mmCIF file of C-alpha atoms in Angstrom:
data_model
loop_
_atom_site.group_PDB
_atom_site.id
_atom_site.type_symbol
_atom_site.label_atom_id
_atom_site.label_comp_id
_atom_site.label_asym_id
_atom_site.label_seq_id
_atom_site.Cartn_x
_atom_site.Cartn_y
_atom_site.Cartn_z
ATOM 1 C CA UNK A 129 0.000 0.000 0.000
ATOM 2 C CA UNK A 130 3.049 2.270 1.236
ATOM 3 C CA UNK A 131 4.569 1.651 -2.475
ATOM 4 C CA UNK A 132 1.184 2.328 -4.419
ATOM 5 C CA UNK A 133 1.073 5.640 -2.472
ATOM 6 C CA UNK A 134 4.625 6.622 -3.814
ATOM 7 C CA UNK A 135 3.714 5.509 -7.205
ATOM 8 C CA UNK A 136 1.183 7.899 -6.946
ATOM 9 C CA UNK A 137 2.663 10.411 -5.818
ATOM 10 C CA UNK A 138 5.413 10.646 -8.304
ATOM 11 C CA UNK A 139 3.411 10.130 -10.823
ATOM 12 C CA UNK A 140 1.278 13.438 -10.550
ATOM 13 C CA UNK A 141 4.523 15.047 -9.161
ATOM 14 C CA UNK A 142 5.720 13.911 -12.439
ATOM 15 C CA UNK A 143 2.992 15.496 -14.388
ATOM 16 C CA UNK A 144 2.144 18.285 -12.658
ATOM 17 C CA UNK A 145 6.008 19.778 -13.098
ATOM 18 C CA UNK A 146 6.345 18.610 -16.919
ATOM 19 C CA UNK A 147 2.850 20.659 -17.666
ATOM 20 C CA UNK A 148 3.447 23.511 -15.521
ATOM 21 C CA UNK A 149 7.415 23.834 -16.745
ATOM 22 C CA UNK A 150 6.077 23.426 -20.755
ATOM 23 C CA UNK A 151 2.829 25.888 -20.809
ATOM 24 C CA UNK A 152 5.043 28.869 -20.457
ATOM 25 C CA UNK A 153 7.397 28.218 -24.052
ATOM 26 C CA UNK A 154 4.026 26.904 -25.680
ATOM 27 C CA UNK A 155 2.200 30.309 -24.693
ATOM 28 C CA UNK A 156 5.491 31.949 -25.961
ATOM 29 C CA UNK A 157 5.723 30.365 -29.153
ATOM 30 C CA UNK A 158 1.974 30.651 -29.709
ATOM 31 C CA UNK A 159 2.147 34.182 -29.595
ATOM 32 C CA UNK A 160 5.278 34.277 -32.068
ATOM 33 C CA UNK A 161 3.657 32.029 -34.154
ATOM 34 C CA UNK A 162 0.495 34.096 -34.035
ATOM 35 C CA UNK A 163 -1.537 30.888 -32.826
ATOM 36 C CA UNK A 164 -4.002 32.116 -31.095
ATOM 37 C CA UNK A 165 -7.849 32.012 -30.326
ATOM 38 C CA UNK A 166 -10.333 34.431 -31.729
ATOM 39 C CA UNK A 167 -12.899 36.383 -29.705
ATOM 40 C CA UNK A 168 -16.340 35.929 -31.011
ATOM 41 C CA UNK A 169 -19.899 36.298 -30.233
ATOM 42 C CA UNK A 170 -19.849 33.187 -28.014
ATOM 43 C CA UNK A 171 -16.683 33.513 -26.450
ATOM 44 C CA UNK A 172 -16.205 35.357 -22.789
ATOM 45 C CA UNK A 173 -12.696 36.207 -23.668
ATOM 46 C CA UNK A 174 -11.641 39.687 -25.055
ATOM 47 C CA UNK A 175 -7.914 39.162 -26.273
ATOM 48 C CA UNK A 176 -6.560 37.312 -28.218
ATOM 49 C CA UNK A 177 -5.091 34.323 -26.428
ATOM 50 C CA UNK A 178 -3.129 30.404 -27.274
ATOM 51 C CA UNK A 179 -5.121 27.633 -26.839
ATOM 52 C CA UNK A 180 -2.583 24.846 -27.178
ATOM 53 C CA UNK A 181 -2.959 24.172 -23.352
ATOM 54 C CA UNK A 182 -3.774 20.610 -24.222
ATOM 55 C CA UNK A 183 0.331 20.020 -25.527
ATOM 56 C CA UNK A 184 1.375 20.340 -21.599
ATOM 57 C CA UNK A 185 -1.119 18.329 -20.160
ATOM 58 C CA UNK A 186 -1.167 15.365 -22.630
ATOM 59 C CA UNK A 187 2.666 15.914 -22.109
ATOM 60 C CA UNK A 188 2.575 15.542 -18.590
ATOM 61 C CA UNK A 189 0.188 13.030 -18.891
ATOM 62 C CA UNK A 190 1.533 10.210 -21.420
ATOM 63 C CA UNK A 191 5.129 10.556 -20.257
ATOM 64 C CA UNK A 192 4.266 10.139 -15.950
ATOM 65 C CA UNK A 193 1.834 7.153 -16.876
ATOM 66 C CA UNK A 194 4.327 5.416 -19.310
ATOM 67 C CA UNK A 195 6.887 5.756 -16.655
ATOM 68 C CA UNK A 196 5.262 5.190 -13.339
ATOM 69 C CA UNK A 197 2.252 2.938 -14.131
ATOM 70 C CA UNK A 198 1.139 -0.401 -15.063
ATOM 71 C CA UNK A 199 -0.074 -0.203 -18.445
ATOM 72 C CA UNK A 200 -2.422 -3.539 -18.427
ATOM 73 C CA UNK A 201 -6.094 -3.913 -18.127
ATOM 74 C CA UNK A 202 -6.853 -1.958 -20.845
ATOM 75 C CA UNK A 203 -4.709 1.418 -20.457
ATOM 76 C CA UNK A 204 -2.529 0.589 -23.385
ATOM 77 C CA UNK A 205 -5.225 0.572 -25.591
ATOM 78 C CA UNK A 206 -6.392 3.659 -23.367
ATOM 79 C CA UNK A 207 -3.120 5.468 -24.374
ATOM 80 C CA UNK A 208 -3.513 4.899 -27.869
ATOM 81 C CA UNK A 209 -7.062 6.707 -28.367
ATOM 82 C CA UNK A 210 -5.649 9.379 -26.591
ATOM 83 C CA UNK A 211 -2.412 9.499 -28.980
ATOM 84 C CA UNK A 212 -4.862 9.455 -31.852
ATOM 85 C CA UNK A 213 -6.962 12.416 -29.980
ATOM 86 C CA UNK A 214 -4.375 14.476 -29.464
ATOM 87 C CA UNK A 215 -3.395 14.699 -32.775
ATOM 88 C CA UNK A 216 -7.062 15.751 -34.337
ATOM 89 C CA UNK A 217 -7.323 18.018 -31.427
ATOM 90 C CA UNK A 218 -4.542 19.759 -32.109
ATOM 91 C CA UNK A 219 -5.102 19.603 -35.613
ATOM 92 C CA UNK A 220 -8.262 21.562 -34.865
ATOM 93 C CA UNK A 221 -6.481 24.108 -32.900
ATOM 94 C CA UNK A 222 -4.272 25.123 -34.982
ATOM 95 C CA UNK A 223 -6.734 25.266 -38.662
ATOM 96 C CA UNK A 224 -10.471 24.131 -38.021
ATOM 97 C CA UNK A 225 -11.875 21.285 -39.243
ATOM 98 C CA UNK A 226 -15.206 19.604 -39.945
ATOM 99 C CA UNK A 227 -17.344 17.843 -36.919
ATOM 100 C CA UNK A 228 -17.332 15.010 -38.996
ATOM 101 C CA UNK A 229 -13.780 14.561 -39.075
ATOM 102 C CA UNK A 230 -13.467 14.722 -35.476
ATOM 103 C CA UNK A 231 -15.953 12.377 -34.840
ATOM 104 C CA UNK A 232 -14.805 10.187 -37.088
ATOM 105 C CA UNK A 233 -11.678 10.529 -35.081
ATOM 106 C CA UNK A 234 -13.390 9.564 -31.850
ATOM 107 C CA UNK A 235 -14.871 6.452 -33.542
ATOM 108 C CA UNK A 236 -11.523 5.267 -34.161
ATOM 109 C CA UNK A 237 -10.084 5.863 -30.230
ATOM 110 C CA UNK A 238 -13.766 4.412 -28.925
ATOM 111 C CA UNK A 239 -13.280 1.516 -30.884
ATOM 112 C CA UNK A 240 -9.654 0.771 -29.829
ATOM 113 C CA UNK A 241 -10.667 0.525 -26.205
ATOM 114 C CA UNK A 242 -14.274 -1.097 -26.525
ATOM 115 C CA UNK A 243 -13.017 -3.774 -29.270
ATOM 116 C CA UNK A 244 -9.185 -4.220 -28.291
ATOM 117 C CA UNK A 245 -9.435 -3.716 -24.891
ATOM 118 C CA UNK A 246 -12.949 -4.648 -24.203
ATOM 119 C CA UNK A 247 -13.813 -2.010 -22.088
ATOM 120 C CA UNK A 248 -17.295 -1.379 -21.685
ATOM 121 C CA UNK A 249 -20.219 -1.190 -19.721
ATOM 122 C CA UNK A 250 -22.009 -4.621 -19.266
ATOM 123 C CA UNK A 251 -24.934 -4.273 -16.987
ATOM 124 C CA UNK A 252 -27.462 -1.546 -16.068
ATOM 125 C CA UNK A 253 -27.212 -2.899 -12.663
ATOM 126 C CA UNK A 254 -30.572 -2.556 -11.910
ATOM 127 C CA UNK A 255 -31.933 0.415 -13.535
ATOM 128 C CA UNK A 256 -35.941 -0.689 -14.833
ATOM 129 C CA UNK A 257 -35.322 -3.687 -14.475
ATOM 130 C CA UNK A 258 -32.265 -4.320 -16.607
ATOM 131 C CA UNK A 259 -29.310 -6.411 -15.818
ATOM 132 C CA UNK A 260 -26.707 -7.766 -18.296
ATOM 133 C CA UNK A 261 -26.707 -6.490 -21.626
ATOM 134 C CA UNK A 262 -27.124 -8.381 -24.630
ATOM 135 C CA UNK A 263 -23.083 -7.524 -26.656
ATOM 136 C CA UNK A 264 -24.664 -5.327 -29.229
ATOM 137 C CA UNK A 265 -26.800 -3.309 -27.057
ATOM 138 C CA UNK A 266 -23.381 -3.177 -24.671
ATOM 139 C CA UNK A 267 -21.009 -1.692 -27.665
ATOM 140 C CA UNK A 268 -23.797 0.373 -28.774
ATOM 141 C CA UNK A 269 -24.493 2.299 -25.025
ATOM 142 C CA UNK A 270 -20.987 2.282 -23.983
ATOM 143 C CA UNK A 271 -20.187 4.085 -27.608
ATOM 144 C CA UNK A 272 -22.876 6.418 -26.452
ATOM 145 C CA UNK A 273 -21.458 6.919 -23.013
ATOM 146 C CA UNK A 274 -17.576 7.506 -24.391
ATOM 147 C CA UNK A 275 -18.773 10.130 -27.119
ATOM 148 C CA UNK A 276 -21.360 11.834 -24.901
ATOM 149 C CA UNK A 277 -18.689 12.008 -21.977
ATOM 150 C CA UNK A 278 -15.733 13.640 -24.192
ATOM 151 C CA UNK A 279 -17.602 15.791 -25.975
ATOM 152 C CA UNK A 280 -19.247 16.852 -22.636
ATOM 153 C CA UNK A 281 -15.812 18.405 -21.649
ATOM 154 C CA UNK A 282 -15.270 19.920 -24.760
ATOM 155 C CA UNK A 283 -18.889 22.013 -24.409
ATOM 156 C CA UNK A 284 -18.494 23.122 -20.708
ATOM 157 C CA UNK A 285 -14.818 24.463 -22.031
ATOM 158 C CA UNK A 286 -16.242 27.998 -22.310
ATOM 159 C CA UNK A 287 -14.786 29.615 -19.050
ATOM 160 C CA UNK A 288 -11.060 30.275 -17.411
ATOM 161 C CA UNK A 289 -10.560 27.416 -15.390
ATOM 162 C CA UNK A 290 -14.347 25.888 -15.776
ATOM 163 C CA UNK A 291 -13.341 22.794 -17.888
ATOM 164 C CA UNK A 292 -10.162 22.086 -16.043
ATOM 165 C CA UNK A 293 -11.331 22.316 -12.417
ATOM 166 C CA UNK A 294 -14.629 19.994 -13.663
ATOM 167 C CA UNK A 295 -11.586 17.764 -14.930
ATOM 168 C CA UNK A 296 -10.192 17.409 -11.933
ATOM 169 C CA UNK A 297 -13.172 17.022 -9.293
ATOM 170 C CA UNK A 298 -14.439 14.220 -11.448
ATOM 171 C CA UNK A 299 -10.507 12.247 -12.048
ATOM 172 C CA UNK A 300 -9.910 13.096 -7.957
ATOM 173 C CA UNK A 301 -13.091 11.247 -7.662
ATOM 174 C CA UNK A 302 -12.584 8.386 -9.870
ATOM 175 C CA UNK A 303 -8.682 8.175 -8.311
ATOM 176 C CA UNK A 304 -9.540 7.623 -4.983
ATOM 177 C CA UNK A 305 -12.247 4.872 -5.907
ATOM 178 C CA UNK A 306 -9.554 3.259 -7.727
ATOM 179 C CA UNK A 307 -6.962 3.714 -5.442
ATOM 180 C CA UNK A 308 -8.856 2.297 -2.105
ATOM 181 C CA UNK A 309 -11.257 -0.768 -3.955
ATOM 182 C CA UNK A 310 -9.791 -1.198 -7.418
ATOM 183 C CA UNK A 311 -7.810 -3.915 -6.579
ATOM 184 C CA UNK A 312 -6.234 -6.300 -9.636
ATOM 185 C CA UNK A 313 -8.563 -5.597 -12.033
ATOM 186 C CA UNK A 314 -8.653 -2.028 -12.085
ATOM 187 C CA UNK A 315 -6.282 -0.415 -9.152
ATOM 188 C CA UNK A 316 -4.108 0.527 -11.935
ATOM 189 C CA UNK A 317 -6.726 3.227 -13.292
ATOM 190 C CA UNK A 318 -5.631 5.169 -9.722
ATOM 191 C CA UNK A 319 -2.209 5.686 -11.726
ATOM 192 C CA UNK A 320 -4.343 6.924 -15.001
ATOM 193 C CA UNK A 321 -6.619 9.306 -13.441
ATOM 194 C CA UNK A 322 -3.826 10.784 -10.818
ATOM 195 C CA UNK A 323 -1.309 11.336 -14.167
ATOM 196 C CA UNK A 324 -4.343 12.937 -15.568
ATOM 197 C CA UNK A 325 -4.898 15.268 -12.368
ATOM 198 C CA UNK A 326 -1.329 16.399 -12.336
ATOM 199 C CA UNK A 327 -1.631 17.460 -16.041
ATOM 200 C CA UNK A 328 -4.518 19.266 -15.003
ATOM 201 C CA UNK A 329 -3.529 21.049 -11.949
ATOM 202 C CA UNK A 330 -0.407 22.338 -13.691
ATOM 203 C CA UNK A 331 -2.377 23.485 -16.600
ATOM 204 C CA UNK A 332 -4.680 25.430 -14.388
ATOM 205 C CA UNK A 333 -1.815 27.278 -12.958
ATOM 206 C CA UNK A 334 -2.405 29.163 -15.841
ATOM 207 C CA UNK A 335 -5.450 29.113 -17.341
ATOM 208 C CA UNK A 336 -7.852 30.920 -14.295
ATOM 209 C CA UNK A 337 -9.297 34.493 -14.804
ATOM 210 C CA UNK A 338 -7.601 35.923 -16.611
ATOM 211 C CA UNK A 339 -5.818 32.697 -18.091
ATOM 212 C CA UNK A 340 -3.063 33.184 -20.425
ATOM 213 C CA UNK A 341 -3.754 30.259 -22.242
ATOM 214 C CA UNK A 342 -6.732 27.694 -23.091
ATOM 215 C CA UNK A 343 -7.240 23.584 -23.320
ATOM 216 C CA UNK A 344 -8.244 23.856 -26.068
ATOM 217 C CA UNK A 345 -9.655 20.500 -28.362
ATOM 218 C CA UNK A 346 -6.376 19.134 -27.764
ATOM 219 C CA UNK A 347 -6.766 19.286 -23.936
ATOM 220 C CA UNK A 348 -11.040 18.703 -23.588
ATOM 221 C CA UNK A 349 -10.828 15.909 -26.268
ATOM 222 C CA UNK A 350 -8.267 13.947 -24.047
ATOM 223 C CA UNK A 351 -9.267 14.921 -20.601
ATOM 224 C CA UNK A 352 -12.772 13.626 -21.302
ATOM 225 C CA UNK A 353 -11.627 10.467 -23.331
ATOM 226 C CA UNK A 354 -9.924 9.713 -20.430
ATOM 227 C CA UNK A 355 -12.894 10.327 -17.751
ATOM 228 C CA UNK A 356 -15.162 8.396 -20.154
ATOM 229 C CA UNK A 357 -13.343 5.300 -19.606
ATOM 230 C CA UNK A 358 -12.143 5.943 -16.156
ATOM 231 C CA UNK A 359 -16.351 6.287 -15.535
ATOM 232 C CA UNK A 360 -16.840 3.254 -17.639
ATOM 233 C CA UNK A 361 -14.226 1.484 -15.568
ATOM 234 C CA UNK A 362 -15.670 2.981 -12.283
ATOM 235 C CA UNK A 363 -19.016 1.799 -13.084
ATOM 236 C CA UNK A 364 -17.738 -1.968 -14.401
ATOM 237 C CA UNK A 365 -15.729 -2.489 -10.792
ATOM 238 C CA UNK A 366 -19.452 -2.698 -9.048
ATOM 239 C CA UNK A 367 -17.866 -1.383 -5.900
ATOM 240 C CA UNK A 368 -21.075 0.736 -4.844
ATOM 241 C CA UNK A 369 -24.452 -0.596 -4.869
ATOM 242 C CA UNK A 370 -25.625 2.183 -7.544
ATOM 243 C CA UNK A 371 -22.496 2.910 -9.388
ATOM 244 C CA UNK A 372 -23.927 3.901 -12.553
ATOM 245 C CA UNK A 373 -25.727 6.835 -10.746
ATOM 246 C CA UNK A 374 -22.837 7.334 -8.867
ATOM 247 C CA UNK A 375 -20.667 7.838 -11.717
ATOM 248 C CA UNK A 376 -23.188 10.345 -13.301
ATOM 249 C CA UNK A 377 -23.555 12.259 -10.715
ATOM 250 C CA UNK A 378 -19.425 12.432 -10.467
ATOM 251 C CA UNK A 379 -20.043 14.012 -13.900
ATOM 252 C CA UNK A 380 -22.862 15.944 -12.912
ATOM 253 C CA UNK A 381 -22.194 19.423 -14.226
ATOM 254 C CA UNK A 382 -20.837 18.319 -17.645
ATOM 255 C CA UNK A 383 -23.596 15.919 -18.206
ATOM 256 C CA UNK A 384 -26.401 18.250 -17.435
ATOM 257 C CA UNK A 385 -25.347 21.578 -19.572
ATOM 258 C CA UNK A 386 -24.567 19.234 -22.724
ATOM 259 C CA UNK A 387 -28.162 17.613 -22.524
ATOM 260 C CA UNK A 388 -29.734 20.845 -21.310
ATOM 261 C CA UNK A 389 -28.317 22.486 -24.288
ATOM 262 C CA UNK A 390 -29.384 19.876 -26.830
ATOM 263 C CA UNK A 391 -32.577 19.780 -25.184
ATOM 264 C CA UNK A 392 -33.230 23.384 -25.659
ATOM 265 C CA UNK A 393 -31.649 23.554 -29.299
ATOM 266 C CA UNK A 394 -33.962 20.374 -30.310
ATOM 267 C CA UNK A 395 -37.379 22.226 -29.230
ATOM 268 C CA UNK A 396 -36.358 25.539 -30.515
ATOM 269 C CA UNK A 397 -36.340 23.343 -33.974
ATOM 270 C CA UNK A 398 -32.556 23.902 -33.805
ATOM 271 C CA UNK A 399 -29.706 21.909 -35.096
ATOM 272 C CA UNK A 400 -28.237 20.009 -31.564
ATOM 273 C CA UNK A 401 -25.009 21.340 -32.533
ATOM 274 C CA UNK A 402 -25.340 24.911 -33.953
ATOM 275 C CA UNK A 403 -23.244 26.896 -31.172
ATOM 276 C CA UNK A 404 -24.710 29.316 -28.969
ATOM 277 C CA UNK A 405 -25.045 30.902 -25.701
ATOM 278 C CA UNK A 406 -27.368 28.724 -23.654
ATOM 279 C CA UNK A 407 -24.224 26.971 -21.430
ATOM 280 C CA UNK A 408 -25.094 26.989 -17.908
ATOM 281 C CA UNK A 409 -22.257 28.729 -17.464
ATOM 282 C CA UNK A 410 -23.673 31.342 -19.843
ATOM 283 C CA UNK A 411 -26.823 31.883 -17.730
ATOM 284 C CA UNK A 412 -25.084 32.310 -14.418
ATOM 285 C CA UNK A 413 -22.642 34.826 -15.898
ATOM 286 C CA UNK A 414 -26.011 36.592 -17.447
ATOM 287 C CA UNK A 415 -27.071 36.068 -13.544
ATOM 288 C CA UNK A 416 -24.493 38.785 -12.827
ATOM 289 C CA UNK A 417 -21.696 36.843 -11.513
ATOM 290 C CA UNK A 418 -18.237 37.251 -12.660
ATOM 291 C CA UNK A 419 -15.946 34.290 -13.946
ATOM 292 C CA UNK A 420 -14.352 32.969 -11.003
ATOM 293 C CA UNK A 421 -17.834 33.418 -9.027
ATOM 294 C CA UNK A 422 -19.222 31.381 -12.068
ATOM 295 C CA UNK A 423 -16.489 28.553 -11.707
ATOM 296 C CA UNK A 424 -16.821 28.102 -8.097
ATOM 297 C CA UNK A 425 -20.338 28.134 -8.188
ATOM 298 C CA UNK A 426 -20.715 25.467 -10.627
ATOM 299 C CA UNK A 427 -17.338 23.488 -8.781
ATOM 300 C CA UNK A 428 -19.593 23.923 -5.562
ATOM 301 C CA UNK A 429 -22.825 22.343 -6.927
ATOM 302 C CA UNK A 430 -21.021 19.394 -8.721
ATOM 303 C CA UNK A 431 -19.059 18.592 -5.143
ATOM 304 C CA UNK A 432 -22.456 19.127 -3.503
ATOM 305 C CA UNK A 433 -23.928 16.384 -5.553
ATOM 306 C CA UNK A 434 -20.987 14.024 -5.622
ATOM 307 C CA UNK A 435 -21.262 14.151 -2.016
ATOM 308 C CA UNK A 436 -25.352 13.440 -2.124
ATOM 309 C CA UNK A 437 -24.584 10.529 -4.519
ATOM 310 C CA UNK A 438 -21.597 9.114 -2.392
ATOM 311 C CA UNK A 439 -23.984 9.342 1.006
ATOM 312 C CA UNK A 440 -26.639 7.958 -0.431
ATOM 313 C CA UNK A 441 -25.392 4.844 -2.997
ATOM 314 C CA UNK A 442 -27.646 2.722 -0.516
ATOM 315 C CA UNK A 443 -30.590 4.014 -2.184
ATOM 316 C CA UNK A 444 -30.219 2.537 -5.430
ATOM 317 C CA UNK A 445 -29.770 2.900 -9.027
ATOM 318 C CA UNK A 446 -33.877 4.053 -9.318
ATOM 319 C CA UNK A 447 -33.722 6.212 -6.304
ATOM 320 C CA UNK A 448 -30.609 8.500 -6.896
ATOM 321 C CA UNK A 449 -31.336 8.611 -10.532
ATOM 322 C CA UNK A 450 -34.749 10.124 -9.854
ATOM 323 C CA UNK A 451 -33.279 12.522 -7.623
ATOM 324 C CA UNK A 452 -30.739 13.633 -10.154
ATOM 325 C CA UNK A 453 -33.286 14.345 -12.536
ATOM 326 C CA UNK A 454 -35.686 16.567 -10.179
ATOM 327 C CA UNK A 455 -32.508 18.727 -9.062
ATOM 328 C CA UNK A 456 -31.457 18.841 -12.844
ATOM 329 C CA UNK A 457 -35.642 20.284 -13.809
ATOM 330 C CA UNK A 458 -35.371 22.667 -10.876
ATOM 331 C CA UNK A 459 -31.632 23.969 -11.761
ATOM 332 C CA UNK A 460 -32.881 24.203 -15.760
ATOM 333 C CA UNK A 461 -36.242 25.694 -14.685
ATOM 334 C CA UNK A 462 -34.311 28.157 -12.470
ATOM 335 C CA UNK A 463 -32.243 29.388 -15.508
ATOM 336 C CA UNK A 464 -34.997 29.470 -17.747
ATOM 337 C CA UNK A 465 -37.285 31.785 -16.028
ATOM 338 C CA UNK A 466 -34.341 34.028 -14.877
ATOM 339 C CA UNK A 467 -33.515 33.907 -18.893
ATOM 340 C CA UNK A 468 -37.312 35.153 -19.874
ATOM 341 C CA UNK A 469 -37.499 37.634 -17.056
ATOM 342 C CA UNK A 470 -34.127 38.836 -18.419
ATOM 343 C CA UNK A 471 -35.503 39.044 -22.087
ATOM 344 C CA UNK A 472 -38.633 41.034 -20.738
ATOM 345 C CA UNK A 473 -36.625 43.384 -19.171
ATOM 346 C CA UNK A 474 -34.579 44.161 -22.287
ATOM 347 C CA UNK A 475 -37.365 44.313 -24.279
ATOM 348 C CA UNK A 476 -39.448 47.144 -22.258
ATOM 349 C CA UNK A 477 -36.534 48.835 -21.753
#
């Protein structure tokens, strides 16, 4: 146990100083290099700033966990979607490309882990009724699950230090689990999501209000790869009675704006992924709340419910899930009326 500690340790030690140490030259040669992100109507930002963030932490990342950790049980396979992400993210950040491309992209790293590594979720545990899967309906949700999950991070990127400090409640989170119950099978994922928050933490050194630099697609793309399967993972190891619940409400914030969003963009007859400025991150800032009031706010609510879902995994799948959803209506309905009673105030005035 004394030697698993020390692993890691030095392996977000390792991380944290290889992200923190690189962000400064890639901010440096962004701005020689005139690589830098654009201010538009959706953005918060003002300046023009380098969103390349994503080169430290998958830095940090790749070179602590090939060095300090156990690469079996599926985290080879893990490493190699996120090789293959990195590169399409960065590809993006540097010229734009099409959605399809990078989702064709994420259907090659998704495949690696659920077909080569066979990592995917098996059972609803529970939930109406359902137990083990049938294989196809098993590939087919856990696809679902990995997609939704990465591309979750990549949507609530829209504030200084938002994305990254979601990041690293929910890979904290997942570490610990790992670390205390995960045992053979999956104690090794401890190593993977403790590289991960050491990336992370020196990222953020530099990326709260005012950050100098963003994640970027490079950064959101691998930091919620990664969650996706350390959730998948979480929920697979059956160590709580309702870990399926457990794991969503881990990912609470995330997982709410993105189907809030789509929600709202679907009924306005909307394309789901037209951008706009109906983040939940949006509406608190339109709340009057600054950034960093924004960020802690939303940091506060996702511990809050982590902590809810962690008390009360006794309940069960059906019970927690239920309550998830009634706190998710009353947050959205909150929002929404604040957003009309906004809108009526503009328009008298």
């Amino acid at each position: 146990m004394e030697q698993k500690i020390i692993h890691l340790v030095l392996s977000f030690t390792w991380a944290f100083l290889i992200a923190i140490f690189a962000v400064p030259s890639i901010i440096r040669v962004a701005h020689l290099k005139n690589i830098l992100d654009q201010p538009n109507f959706r953005t918060v930002h003002a300046e023009l700033t380098p969103r390349l963030g994503g080169l430290a932490m998958f830095a940090g990342f790749m070179s602590a966990l090939t060095i300090f950790a156990d690469l079996d049980n599926g985290v080879q396979q893990l490493l190699a979607g996120c090789v293959i992400l990195f590169f399409i993210g960065l590809k993006d950040d540097l010229i734009a490309i099409s959605a399809m491309k990078k989702f064709a992209v994420q259907l090659l790293a998704t495949g690696i882990v659920m077909f080569i590594a066979d990592i995917r979720i098996t059972s609803f545990q529970g939930i109406f009724g359902i137990g083990e899967l049938q294989i196809g309906v098993s590939y087919m949700f856990t696809f679902l699950v990995i997609i939704g999950i990465t591309n979750s991070i990549n949507l609530i990127d829209g504030l200084d230090g938002l994305a990254g400090t979601l990041v690293l409640i929910a890979t904290v989170t997942f570490g610990v689990y790992f670390y205390l119950f995960g045992g053979l099978d999956y104690g090794n994922y401890a190593a993977v999501a403790f590289c991960l928050v050491g990336g992370v933490v020196g990222f953020l050194r530099y990326n709260f209000h005012k950050a100098t630099i963003f994640m970027g697609d490079t950064g959101s793309l691998l930091c919620g790869f990664i969650i996706s399967v350390l959730a998948i993972q979480f929920i697979e190891m059956r160590h709580v009675p309702a870990s399926p619940s457990v794991a969503l409400g881990i990912l609470f914030i995330p997982v709410f704006d993105t189907i809030r969003v789509f929600s709202i963009r679907i009924f306005s007859g909307k394309s789901p992924f037209i951008p706009d400025k109906n983040h939940v991150h949006h509406r608190l800032l339109a709340l009057g709340f600054n950034q960093i009031g924004t960020v802690l706010i939303l940091a506060m609510i996702n511990l809050l419910v982590i902590l809810f879902v962690v008390s009360f995994e006794d309940w069960g799948n059906l019970y927690l899930l239920l309550s998830l959803l009634i706190f998710s209506l009353v947050f959205s309905i909150f929002l929404g009326v604040y957003k009309s009673r906004n809108a009526q105030r503009v328009s008298k005035a």
